[in-house]
Coordinates of C-alpha atoms and ligand atoms in Angstrom, one line a residue:
Chain S
M438 CA 166.8 12.5 2.6
N439 CA 167.6 16.4 2.6
P440 CA 165.0 18.5 2.3
F441 CA 164.8 20.2 -1.7
I442 CA 162.8 22.3 -3.7
F443 CA 162.8 21.3 -7.6
N444 CA 161.5 24.0 -10.1
C445 CA 161.4 24.3 -14.0
P446 CA 159.2 27.3 -14.7
T447 CA 160.2 27.3 -18.4
K448 CA 158.5 25.1 -21.2
V449 CA 160.7 23.4 -23.5
C450 CA 160.3 22.4 -26.7
F451 CA 162.3 20.8 -28.9
A452 CA 162.2 20.1 -33.0
E453 CA 164.2 20.9 -36.5
G454 CA 162.9 24.1 -37.0
S455 CA 160.8 24.7 -34.1
S456 CA 162.6 28.5 -34.1
S457 CA 159.6 29.6 -36.8
S458 CA 156.9 28.5 -34.2
V459 CA 158.1 31.2 -32.1
A460 CA 155.4 33.8 -33.4
E461 CA 152.8 31.2 -32.7
H462 CA 154.2 31.0 -28.8
L463 CA 154.8 34.7 -28.4
A464 CA 150.9 35.3 -29.5
D465 CA 149.7 32.5 -27.1
L466 CA 151.0 34.2 -24.5
G467 CA 149.8 37.7 -25.1
A468 CA 152.6 39.4 -26.8
K469 CA 151.4 42.3 -29.3
S470 CA 154.8 44.2 -30.0
P471 CA 157.7 41.9 -29.2
F472 CA 161.2 42.5 -29.7
L473 CA 164.2 40.7 -31.0
I474 CA 167.8 40.5 -29.5
T475 CA 170.6 38.7 -31.4
D476 CA 173.9 39.4 -32.5
E477 CA 175.5 40.7 -35.4
F478 CA 176.8 37.0 -36.8
L479 CA 173.3 35.5 -36.4
L480 CA 171.6 38.6 -38.5
K481 CA 174.2 38.5 -41.2
N482 CA 174.1 35.0 -41.6
N483 CA 170.5 34.9 -41.6
I484 CA 170.4 32.0 -39.0
I485 CA 167.6 34.1 -37.4
A486 CA 165.8 34.5 -41.1
P487 CA 162.7 31.8 -40.0
A488 CA 162.3 33.3 -36.6
L489 CA 162.0 36.6 -37.9
S490 CA 159.9 36.4 -41.2
A491 CA 157.6 34.0 -38.5
L492 CA 157.6 37.3 -36.3
E493 CA 157.2 39.8 -39.1
E494 CA 153.9 38.0 -40.5
R495 CA 152.2 37.6 -37.0
F496 CA 153.2 41.5 -35.6
G497 CA 153.9 43.7 -38.6
K498 CA 157.7 45.2 -38.8
V499 CA 159.7 44.0 -35.4
S500 CA 162.2 46.0 -33.8
I501 CA 165.8 44.2 -34.0
Y502 CA 169.3 44.9 -31.6
S503 CA 172.1 42.8 -33.3
D504 CA 174.7 44.5 -31.4
V505 CA 174.9 42.2 -28.3
P506 CA 179.0 41.2 -27.5
P507 CA 180.1 38.0 -26.0
D508 CA 179.6 38.6 -22.5
S509 CA 177.2 41.5 -22.3
D510 CA 177.7 44.6 -20.1
L511 CA 176.2 47.5 -18.5
E512 CA 176.2 49.6 -21.5
C513 CA 174.6 47.4 -23.7
I514 CA 171.9 46.6 -21.7
N515 CA 171.3 50.3 -21.4
K516 CA 171.2 51.0 -24.7
V517 CA 169.0 47.9 -25.7
A518 CA 166.4 48.4 -22.8
K519 CA 166.0 52.1 -24.3
N520 CA 165.5 50.7 -28.0
A521 CA 162.8 48.5 -26.5
K522 CA 161.1 50.7 -24.6
D523 CA 161.0 53.5 -27.7
A524 CA 160.0 50.6 -29.5
G525 CA 157.1 50.0 -27.1
A526 CA 157.8 46.3 -26.6
D527 CA 155.6 44.3 -24.5
S528 CA 157.6 41.4 -25.1
I529 CA 161.3 39.6 -26.1
V530 CA 162.5 37.3 -28.0
A531 CA 166.3 36.1 -27.5
I532 CA 168.0 34.5 -30.4
G533 CA 171.8 33.8 -29.9
G534 CA 174.3 32.5 -27.2
G535 CA 174.2 32.4 -23.2
S536 CA 175.5 36.5 -23.7
V537 CA 172.3 37.4 -26.4
I538 CA 170.1 35.2 -23.7
D539 CA 171.2 36.9 -20.1
T540 CA 171.3 40.1 -22.1
A541 CA 167.4 40.0 -23.0
K542 CA 166.7 38.7 -19.2
V543 CA 168.3 41.9 -18.0
V544 CA 167.0 44.3 -20.9
N545 CA 163.4 42.6 -19.4
I546 CA 164.0 43.4 -16.1
C547 CA 164.7 47.0 -17.4
L548 CA 161.4 47.4 -19.6
T549 CA 158.8 45.6 -17.3
L550 CA 159.8 47.6 -14.0
G551 CA 162.0 50.7 -15.3
G552 CA 164.6 52.2 -12.5
D553 CA 168.1 51.8 -12.4
I554 CA 169.6 48.4 -13.8
L555 CA 172.0 48.3 -10.6
S556 CA 168.9 48.9 -8.1
H557 CA 167.7 45.0 -9.1
Q558 CA 170.7 43.2 -8.9
G559 CA 170.9 40.3 -6.2
L560 CA 169.4 37.3 -5.2
N561 CA 165.2 37.1 -5.2
A562 CA 165.2 40.7 -5.7
I563 CA 162.9 40.7 -8.7
E564 CA 159.7 39.8 -7.0
T565 CA 157.5 40.2 -9.8
K566 CA 156.1 38.2 -13.2
L567 CA 157.9 40.0 -15.7
F568 CA 157.2 40.4 -19.7
P569 CA 157.0 37.3 -21.8
L570 CA 160.1 36.0 -22.7
I571 CA 160.7 33.2 -25.5
V572 CA 164.5 32.1 -25.9
I573 CA 166.2 30.2 -28.8
P574 CA 169.5 29.1 -27.8
T575 CA 172.4 29.1 -30.8
T576 CA 175.1 27.5 -28.6
A577 CA 174.7 24.2 -26.7
G578 CA 176.3 25.2 -23.2
T579 CA 174.9 28.0 -20.7
G580 CA 171.6 26.4 -19.8
S581 CA 170.4 30.4 -19.4
E582 CA 167.4 29.4 -21.8
V583 CA 166.0 27.6 -18.7
S584 CA 167.9 29.3 -16.2
Y585 CA 167.0 31.9 -13.1
V586 CA 170.2 33.9 -13.6
A587 CA 171.9 36.2 -15.7
M588 CA 175.4 38.1 -15.4
I589 CA 176.2 40.9 -16.7
K590 CA 179.8 42.3 -16.9
H591 CA 180.8 45.9 -14.6
H592 CA 183.6 46.6 -16.8
V593 CA 184.8 49.4 -14.1
E594 CA 184.9 47.2 -11.2
K595 CA 185.9 44.2 -13.2
R596 CA 183.0 42.0 -11.8
K597 CA 180.0 40.3 -12.9
I598 CA 176.9 41.7 -11.4
V599 CA 174.5 38.9 -10.6
F600 CA 170.9 38.8 -11.0
G601 CA 169.0 35.8 -9.7
S602 CA 165.3 35.3 -9.8
K603 CA 162.7 32.6 -10.7
F604 CA 161.0 35.2 -12.7
L605 CA 164.2 35.9 -14.5
A606 CA 163.8 32.1 -15.9
P607 CA 162.2 32.8 -19.4
D608 CA 158.3 31.4 -20.3
I609 CA 159.7 29.3 -23.0
A610 CA 162.5 27.6 -24.6
L611 CA 162.5 26.9 -27.9
L612 CA 165.4 24.0 -28.9
D613 CA 166.2 23.8 -32.5
P614 CA 169.7 22.4 -33.4
M615 CA 169.2 24.4 -36.8
M616 CA 170.4 27.3 -35.3
Q617 CA 173.6 25.4 -34.4
L618 CA 174.7 24.3 -37.8
T619 CA 177.0 27.3 -38.0
L620 CA 178.5 27.0 -34.6
P621 CA 182.4 26.6 -35.2
A622 CA 183.9 23.6 -33.5
K623 CA 185.9 25.6 -31.0
L624 CA 182.8 27.4 -29.4
T625 CA 180.9 23.8 -29.6
A626 CA 183.7 22.1 -27.7
A627 CA 183.9 25.0 -25.1
T628 CA 180.1 25.9 -24.9
G629 CA 179.7 22.0 -24.6
M630 CA 182.0 22.2 -21.8
D631 CA 180.4 24.5 -20.0
A632 CA 177.2 22.3 -20.0
L633 CA 179.3 19.2 -18.5
T634 CA 180.3 21.7 -15.8
H635 CA 177.2 22.4 -15.0
A636 CA 175.9 18.7 -14.9
I637 CA 179.2 17.7 -12.6
E638 CA 179.1 20.3 -10.4
S639 CA 175.6 20.3 -9.6
V640 CA 175.8 16.9 -8.6
V641 CA 178.1 17.5 -6.0
C642 CA 176.2 20.4 -4.6
E643 CA 175.0 18.6 -1.5
I644 CA 172.6 21.0 0.0
T645 CA 170.6 22.1 -2.9
G646 CA 170.9 19.1 -5.0
S647 CA 168.4 16.0 -5.6
S648 CA 167.2 13.3 -7.4
F649 CA 165.5 15.2 -9.7
S650 CA 168.6 17.7 -10.0
D651 CA 170.8 14.5 -10.6
A652 CA 169.2 12.6 -12.7
L653 CA 169.2 15.6 -15.5
A654 CA 172.6 16.2 -14.5
T655 CA 173.7 12.1 -15.1
E656 CA 171.9 12.1 -18.3
A657 CA 172.7 15.0 -19.6
A658 CA 176.5 14.0 -18.8
R659 CA 176.1 11.0 -20.7
M660 CA 174.9 12.8 -23.6
I661 CA 177.5 15.0 -23.6
F662 CA 180.5 12.6 -23.2
K663 CA 178.9 10.7 -26.4
W664 CA 178.0 13.5 -28.7
L665 CA 180.1 16.8 -27.9
P666 CA 183.2 14.6 -29.7
V667 CA 181.0 14.1 -32.6
A668 CA 179.3 17.5 -32.5
T669 CA 183.0 18.8 -32.4
A670 CA 184.2 17.1 -35.5
D671 CA 181.2 17.4 -37.7
G672 CA 179.1 20.4 -37.3
G673 CA 176.3 19.5 -39.4
D674 CA 175.2 16.2 -37.4
L675 CA 172.2 17.4 -37.0
E676 CA 172.0 14.3 -34.1
A677 CA 174.4 15.1 -32.4
R678 CA 174.0 18.8 -32.5
S679 CA 169.9 17.8 -31.2
N680 CA 171.3 15.5 -28.0
M681 CA 174.0 18.8 -27.4
L682 CA 171.3 21.5 -27.5
V683 CA 168.5 18.7 -24.9
A684 CA 171.5 17.8 -23.1
S685 CA 172.8 21.8 -22.3
C686 CA 169.0 22.5 -21.4
M687 CA 168.6 19.7 -18.9
A688 CA 172.3 20.5 -17.5
G689 CA 171.2 24.1 -16.9
S690 CA 167.8 22.8 -15.1
A691 CA 169.8 21.0 -13.1
F692 CA 171.9 23.1 -11.9
S693 CA 169.1 26.0 -11.8
N694 CA 167.8 24.3 -8.5
A695 CA 171.0 22.8 -7.3
G696 CA 173.5 25.4 -7.8
V697 CA 177.3 25.3 -9.2
G698 CA 180.4 24.8 -7.3
I699 CA 184.1 26.6 -7.6
V700 CA 184.6 25.6 -11.0
H701 CA 182.3 28.3 -11.9
A702 CA 183.3 30.5 -9.2
L703 CA 187.1 30.6 -10.7
A704 CA 186.3 30.7 -14.3
H705 CA 183.8 33.9 -13.4
S706 CA 186.7 35.5 -11.4
T707 CA 189.3 35.0 -14.5
G708 CA 186.4 36.1 -17.2
A709 CA 185.9 39.2 -15.8
R710 CA 188.7 40.6 -15.4
F711 CA 190.4 38.7 -19.3
N712 CA 187.7 38.4 -21.1
T713 CA 188.3 34.5 -21.5
H714 CA 185.4 32.3 -23.0
H715 CA 182.9 31.2 -20.0
G716 CA 183.3 27.9 -21.6
L717 CA 186.7 27.8 -22.4
T718 CA 187.9 28.8 -18.6
N719 CA 185.0 26.4 -16.8
A720 CA 186.9 23.1 -18.7
I721 CA 190.5 24.5 -18.1
F722 CA 189.4 24.9 -14.5
L723 CA 187.1 21.5 -14.3
P724 CA 189.2 18.8 -13.3
H725 CA 191.5 21.0 -11.0
G726 CA 187.8 21.8 -9.1
M727 CA 187.2 18.1 -9.2
R728 CA 190.5 17.1 -7.7
F729 CA 189.7 19.9 -5.2
N730 CA 186.4 18.1 -4.3
Q731 CA 187.7 15.0 -4.3
S732 CA 188.1 14.3 -0.7
V733 CA 184.6 15.5 0.5
A734 CA 182.8 14.4 -2.9
Q735 CA 184.6 11.0 -4.3
A736 CA 181.3 9.2 -3.5
K737 CA 179.5 11.3 -5.9
Y738 CA 181.9 11.6 -8.7
A739 CA 182.4 7.5 -8.3
Q740 CA 178.8 6.7 -8.4
L741 CA 178.7 9.5 -11.6
S742 CA 181.7 7.3 -13.4
R743 CA 180.0 3.9 -12.6
Q744 CA 176.3 5.5 -14.0
L745 CA 178.4 6.8 -17.3
G746 CA 179.8 3.6 -17.5
F747 CA 183.5 4.7 -17.2
S748 CA 184.4 2.4 -14.2
K749 CA 183.0 -0.5 -12.1
T750 CA 185.1 0.0 -8.9
L751 CA 183.3 0.1 -5.4
D752 CA 186.3 2.1 -4.3
D753 CA 185.4 5.6 -4.4
N754 CA 189.2 7.4 -4.6
E755 CA 189.7 5.1 -8.1
G756 CA 186.0 5.7 -9.6
T757 CA 186.3 9.4 -9.3
A758 CA 190.2 9.4 -10.9
T759 CA 188.4 7.5 -13.7
L760 CA 185.9 10.0 -13.9
I761 CA 188.6 13.3 -13.8
D762 CA 190.4 11.0 -16.5
S763 CA 187.5 10.7 -18.2
V764 CA 187.0 14.6 -18.6
E765 CA 191.0 15.3 -19.3
N766 CA 190.7 12.9 -22.2
L767 CA 187.6 14.6 -23.5
L768 CA 189.4 17.5 -23.4
K769 CA 192.1 16.1 -25.5
Q770 CA 189.7 14.9 -27.9
L771 CA 188.2 18.3 -28.5
N772 CA 191.8 19.9 -28.8
L773 CA 190.7 22.2 -26.0
P774 CA 193.4 24.2 -24.4
S775 CA 194.3 22.5 -21.0
R776 CA 196.1 25.6 -19.3
L777 CA 195.0 29.2 -18.4
E778 CA 198.3 30.8 -20.3
L779 CA 196.7 28.9 -23.4
I780 CA 193.8 31.4 -23.2
G781 CA 195.4 34.4 -22.7
V782 CA 195.5 34.5 -19.1
P783 CA 198.9 36.7 -17.9
K784 CA 200.5 35.5 -15.3
L785 CA 199.7 37.3 -12.2
N786 CA 201.8 38.5 -9.1
E787 CA 201.2 38.3 -5.5
S788 CA 198.6 40.8 -5.1
E789 CA 197.0 40.7 -8.5
L790 CA 196.3 36.9 -7.7
Q791 CA 195.5 37.5 -4.1
Q792 CA 192.3 39.9 -5.7
W793 CA 191.4 37.5 -8.2
A794 CA 191.4 34.6 -5.9
N795 CA 189.5 37.0 -3.2
D796 CA 186.9 37.6 -6.5
A797 CA 186.9 33.6 -6.7
V798 CA 186.0 32.9 -3.0
D799 CA 183.6 35.6 -3.0
D800 CA 181.7 34.5 -5.7
P801 CA 178.0 33.4 -4.9
S802 CA 179.0 29.5 -6.9
T803 CA 181.4 28.9 -4.0
M804 CA 178.2 28.6 -1.4
F805 CA 177.1 25.6 -3.0
N806 CA 180.2 23.9 -3.3
P807 CA 180.5 20.8 -1.0
K808 CA 183.8 22.1 0.2
E809 CA 184.9 25.6 1.3
L810 CA 187.5 27.4 -1.0
T811 CA 189.9 29.8 0.6
V812 CA 192.3 32.4 -1.1
Q813 CA 194.9 29.9 -1.0
D814 CA 193.3 26.9 -2.0
A815 CA 192.4 29.2 -5.0
I816 CA 195.5 30.5 -5.1
E817 CA 197.0 27.1 -5.6
I818 CA 194.5 26.3 -8.5
Y819 CA 195.8 29.1 -10.4
K820 CA 199.2 28.0 -10.2
R821 CA 198.4 24.2 -11.1
A822 CA 196.0 25.5 -14.0
Y823 CA 198.5 28.1 -15.5
Chain K
M1222 CA 154.5 31.3 14.8
S1223 CA 157.6 33.5 15.1
F1224 CA 160.2 33.4 18.1
F1225 CA 159.7 36.8 18.3
A1226 CA 156.4 38.0 20.3
N1227 CA 156.3 41.6 18.7
T1228 CA 159.0 44.2 17.3
Q1229 CA 159.8 45.2 20.8
E1230 CA 161.7 42.0 21.5
L1231 CA 162.9 41.3 18.1
E1232 CA 165.2 44.9 18.2
M1233 CA 166.2 43.7 21.9
V1234 CA 167.6 40.9 20.8
M1235 CA 169.1 42.3 17.2
K1236 CA 170.2 45.6 18.8
G1237 CA 171.8 43.0 21.6
L1238 CA 173.8 41.1 19.3
W1239 CA 175.1 43.2 16.8
T1240 CA 176.4 45.3 20.3
A1241 CA 177.9 41.8 21.1
I1242 CA 179.3 41.6 17.7
K1243 CA 180.4 45.4 17.5
E1244 CA 182.5 44.3 21.2
D1245 CA 184.7 41.4 19.8
P1246 CA 187.2 42.9 17.4
D1247 CA 187.6 39.6 15.7
I1248 CA 184.1 39.6 14.4
A1249 CA 183.4 43.2 13.8
G1250 CA 187.2 43.4 12.2
P1251 CA 186.4 42.1 8.6
L1252 CA 183.1 43.9 8.9
I1253 CA 184.4 47.2 9.4
K1254 CA 186.8 46.5 6.6
S1255 CA 184.1 45.5 4.3
G1256 CA 182.8 49.2 4.3
L1257 CA 179.6 48.1 3.6
V1258 CA 176.1 49.4 5.0
V1259 CA 174.2 46.6 5.2
R1260 CA 170.3 47.0 5.9
F1261 CA 168.0 43.9 7.6
H1262 CA 164.2 44.5 6.7
Y1263 CA 162.5 42.0 8.9
R1264 CA 158.7 41.5 8.9
E1265 CA 156.6 39.5 11.1
P1266 CA 157.2 41.1 13.5
E1267 CA 158.4 44.0 11.5
G1268 CA 162.1 45.7 12.4
R1269 CA 164.6 47.4 10.3
L1270 CA 168.6 47.3 11.3
T1271 CA 171.0 49.2 9.6
V1272 CA 175.1 48.1 10.3
D1273 CA 177.3 51.0 8.7
C1274 CA 181.0 50.5 8.6
S1275 CA 181.4 52.8 5.8
D1276 CA 184.1 54.8 7.3
N1277 CA 186.0 51.4 7.7
Q1278 CA 186.7 52.9 11.3
N1279 CA 183.4 51.9 13.1
M1280 CA 180.6 50.0 13.4
V1281 CA 177.3 52.1 13.7
I1282 CA 174.4 50.5 14.5
I1283 CA 170.7 51.7 13.8
W1284 CA 167.4 50.8 14.6
G1285 CA 164.2 51.6 13.0
E1286 CA 164.1 54.0 9.7
C1287 CA 167.0 55.9 8.6
D1288 CA 168.4 58.2 6.0
I1289 CA 172.0 56.1 5.2
K1290 CA 171.8 54.3 1.9
P1291 CA 172.6 50.9 2.0
D1292 CA 175.4 49.0 0.2
V1293 CA 173.5 45.7 0.8
E1294 CA 170.1 45.2 1.4
M1295 CA 168.6 41.5 3.6
F1296 CA 164.9 40.6 3.4
M1297 CA 163.4 37.8 5.5
K1298 CA 160.9 36.8 8.1
S1299 CA 162.2 37.6 11.9
E1300 CA 161.6 34.0 12.2
V1301 CA 164.5 33.1 9.7
A1302 CA 166.6 35.9 11.3
H1303 CA 166.2 33.9 14.3
E1304 CA 167.3 30.4 12.6
F1305 CA 169.8 31.7 10.8
W1306 CA 171.7 33.0 14.3
R1307 CA 171.0 29.7 16.0
G1308 CA 173.2 28.4 13.2
A1309 CA 170.4 26.3 11.8
V1310 CA 169.9 27.8 8.5
S1311 CA 171.1 26.6 5.0
V1312 CA 171.9 30.0 3.5
P1313 CA 171.8 28.0 0.1
M1314 CA 168.3 26.7 0.3
Y1315 CA 166.7 29.6 1.7
L1316 CA 168.1 31.4 -1.2
I1317 CA 166.9 28.8 -3.7
A1318 CA 163.6 28.8 -1.7
G1319 CA 163.0 32.5 -2.0
K1320 CA 163.3 32.8 1.9
I1321 CA 165.8 35.3 2.1
V1322 CA 166.3 38.4 -0.6
A1323 CA 169.4 40.0 -1.1
K1324 CA 169.6 43.2 -2.8
G1325 CA 172.6 44.8 -4.5
P1326 CA 176.2 43.2 -5.0
V1327 CA 175.8 39.9 -4.0
N1328 CA 179.3 38.8 -3.6
Q1329 CA 180.1 41.4 -1.3
A1330 CA 177.2 40.2 0.7
L1331 CA 177.5 36.6 0.8
S1332 CA 181.5 36.9 1.5
L1333 CA 180.5 38.2 5.1
L1334 CA 178.5 35.5 5.9
P1335 CA 182.1 33.7 6.8
A1336 CA 183.1 36.7 8.9
I1337 CA 179.9 36.3 10.9
K1338 CA 179.7 32.9 11.4
P1339 CA 181.5 32.9 14.8
A1340 CA 178.4 35.4 16.3
F1341 CA 176.6 32.2 16.3
K1342 CA 177.9 31.3 20.0
K1343 CA 176.7 34.7 21.0
Y1344 CA 173.2 34.3 20.2
P1345 CA 171.7 32.2 23.0
D1346 CA 173.7 34.4 25.6
V1347 CA 172.1 37.4 23.8
V1348 CA 168.3 35.7 23.9
Q1349 CA 169.0 34.5 27.6
Q1350 CA 170.2 38.5 28.7
T1351 CA 167.7 40.4 26.7
L1352 CA 164.4 38.0 26.7
N1353 CA 165.2 35.9 29.6
R1354 CA 164.6 32.6 27.2
T1355 CA 166.6 30.1 27.1
L1356 CA 167.3 28.1 23.3
V1357 CA 167.5 24.6 23.3
S1358 CA 170.8 24.0 21.2
K1359 CA 169.8 22.5 17.6
Ligands
NAD1080 N1 172.6 32.8 -17.0 C1 173.0 31.7 -17.4 O1 172.7 30.3 -16.5 C2 174.3 31.1 -17.4 C3 174.8 30.3 -17.4 C4 176.2 29.9 -17.8 C5 177.0 31.0 -18.7 N2 176.3 32.1 -18.9 C6 177.0 33.3 -19.7 O2 176.5 33.3 -21.2 C7 177.8 33.8 -21.7 C8 178.7 32.7 -22.3 O3 177.7 32.0 -23.8 P1 178.2 31.2 -24.7 O4 178.8 30.4 -24.5 O5 176.7 30.8 -25.3 O6 178.5 32.5 -26.0 P2 178.4 33.7 -26.5 O7 176.8 34.1 -26.1 O8 179.1 34.6 -25.8 O9 178.6 33.5 -27.8 C9 180.3 33.6 -28.7 C10 180.3 33.4 -29.7 O10 179.4 32.8 -30.5 C11 179.1 33.1 -31.9 N3 177.7 32.4 -31.9 C12 176.8 31.9 -31.0 N4 175.8 31.4 -31.6 C13 176.4 30.9 -33.3 C14 176.1 30.3 -34.1 N5 174.9 29.6 -33.9 N6 177.0 30.0 -35.1 C15 177.9 31.1 -35.5 N7 178.5 31.6 -34.1 C16 177.6 31.8 -33.3 C17 178.7 34.7 -31.2 O11 178.2 35.3 -32.1 C18 180.0 34.6 -30.2 O12 180.6 35.2 -31.2 C19 179.0 34.2 -20.6 O13 178.5 35.8 -20.6 C20 178.5 33.7 -19.7 O14 178.4 34.5 -18.5 C21 175.3 32.5 -18.3
FE2_1081 FE1 178.3 28.2 -16.8

């Protein structure tokens, strides 16, 4: 057996309505002056109301930043960090999707350590405990509520800046399905596909994966195949919302320990250039990435296919094909676009394609992929996915 | 215990290795093209090595403290560096375990990994020449 490390420092609490327990949890962590980060939709539609009133009851007036854009950027981080500092914040609450949660993680670095944010980028570069951070995810996809990473856009360089450290894992993730009821069908489907991509990619990360990450990823995949179509068709189905929320958190824990792979690398390079949604972009690349990895990862894919009840065959090629078919059928069932062109990615000329492929190959996610990705491979996948 | 008895041994080997890399255009080429300044911070025993390719023409190797601002900094125990150059380190595993710290734009730093892999073959010879020690291959 390969050596492995498995770690999940975040305390995960699930309950309907649990967002209002945030104040109590925060007080337990010793916080006195929390700062709330969210987005405009969630503020205007009162989705954060139960959490906010609990916080105000306990801590008095709470400063809020609610202007976080999808795929937050450096400018936003600097603005929020200044606001939080000026407010004398000693802790952060993030209520939102991956964009809000990643923003909160990076703002917490600025707030705790100070200095230029770019000086903290890197892997394991944060070496001390940060201020208390509680997150309440309002999408079920990114797993950022338990992950050790945060990614922020660098608009000028058209790339994502990576922050990775075990100290970035939030202290507490409050999983409250009531926070998801307003998530539109398309975003439900797209974010859910992000979670499925985490599960499927982490299962084939050979060097860093373990039985722990496999168990979480496999169960998460089972729940997603079953409940994502339900949550997408009926956003008010609390059982489906609950299952998706838990599944995405489990897949988050799996990939935080095992890693993700080329599907994420391709999606990062695409998202940074063309502002495509992370989950949607992953959804398009997922079957292509699996076909690319098939020659080295078919045993793992086939095993997953059997565990999910999609195939019985002991023929790994056949099992893998069935799993890929199941992913493609799920995409159809969810009414998600299956080609890059359909999500607004322009047709790239040779030199643009080369640059896009270079960025994908250089993405840290490729390190965990079971098969090496070359620039030529990435270009071929782009052409097939276009 | 570290393979290197002291900083001087570490310096001899790392300088020797990077000089061998610099003299091999196949390996040095992509590094020079990257234009990056990379600094390695070693501990147990201590050492600093800066590889400066910022002018896209040359590779300048500096041992010890220097004022050049690095783009990327890598921090690790000297033993990890030794194991790395022997080809015995899984970089993803060591990153997850926190044994390697990479500060700066990690995409750029990690993109150089495939470029320097061919230098693994040079390491046993460098160790032989500098420390007169034979490495048993792993
Ligand atoms: N740190 C990690 O581990 C990690 C992992 C994967 C993705 N990400 C990052 O997460 C980001 C994507 O996050 P996301 O997919 O959650 O989307 P998002 O946070 O960008 O949100 C997308 C949209 O959904 C809306 N929204 C969110 N919750 C809603 C709700 N309950 N009701 C109605 N609308 C709602 C938001 O207002 C926004 O307009 C990307 O920046 C990606 O890089 C991070
Ligand atoms: Fe993701």
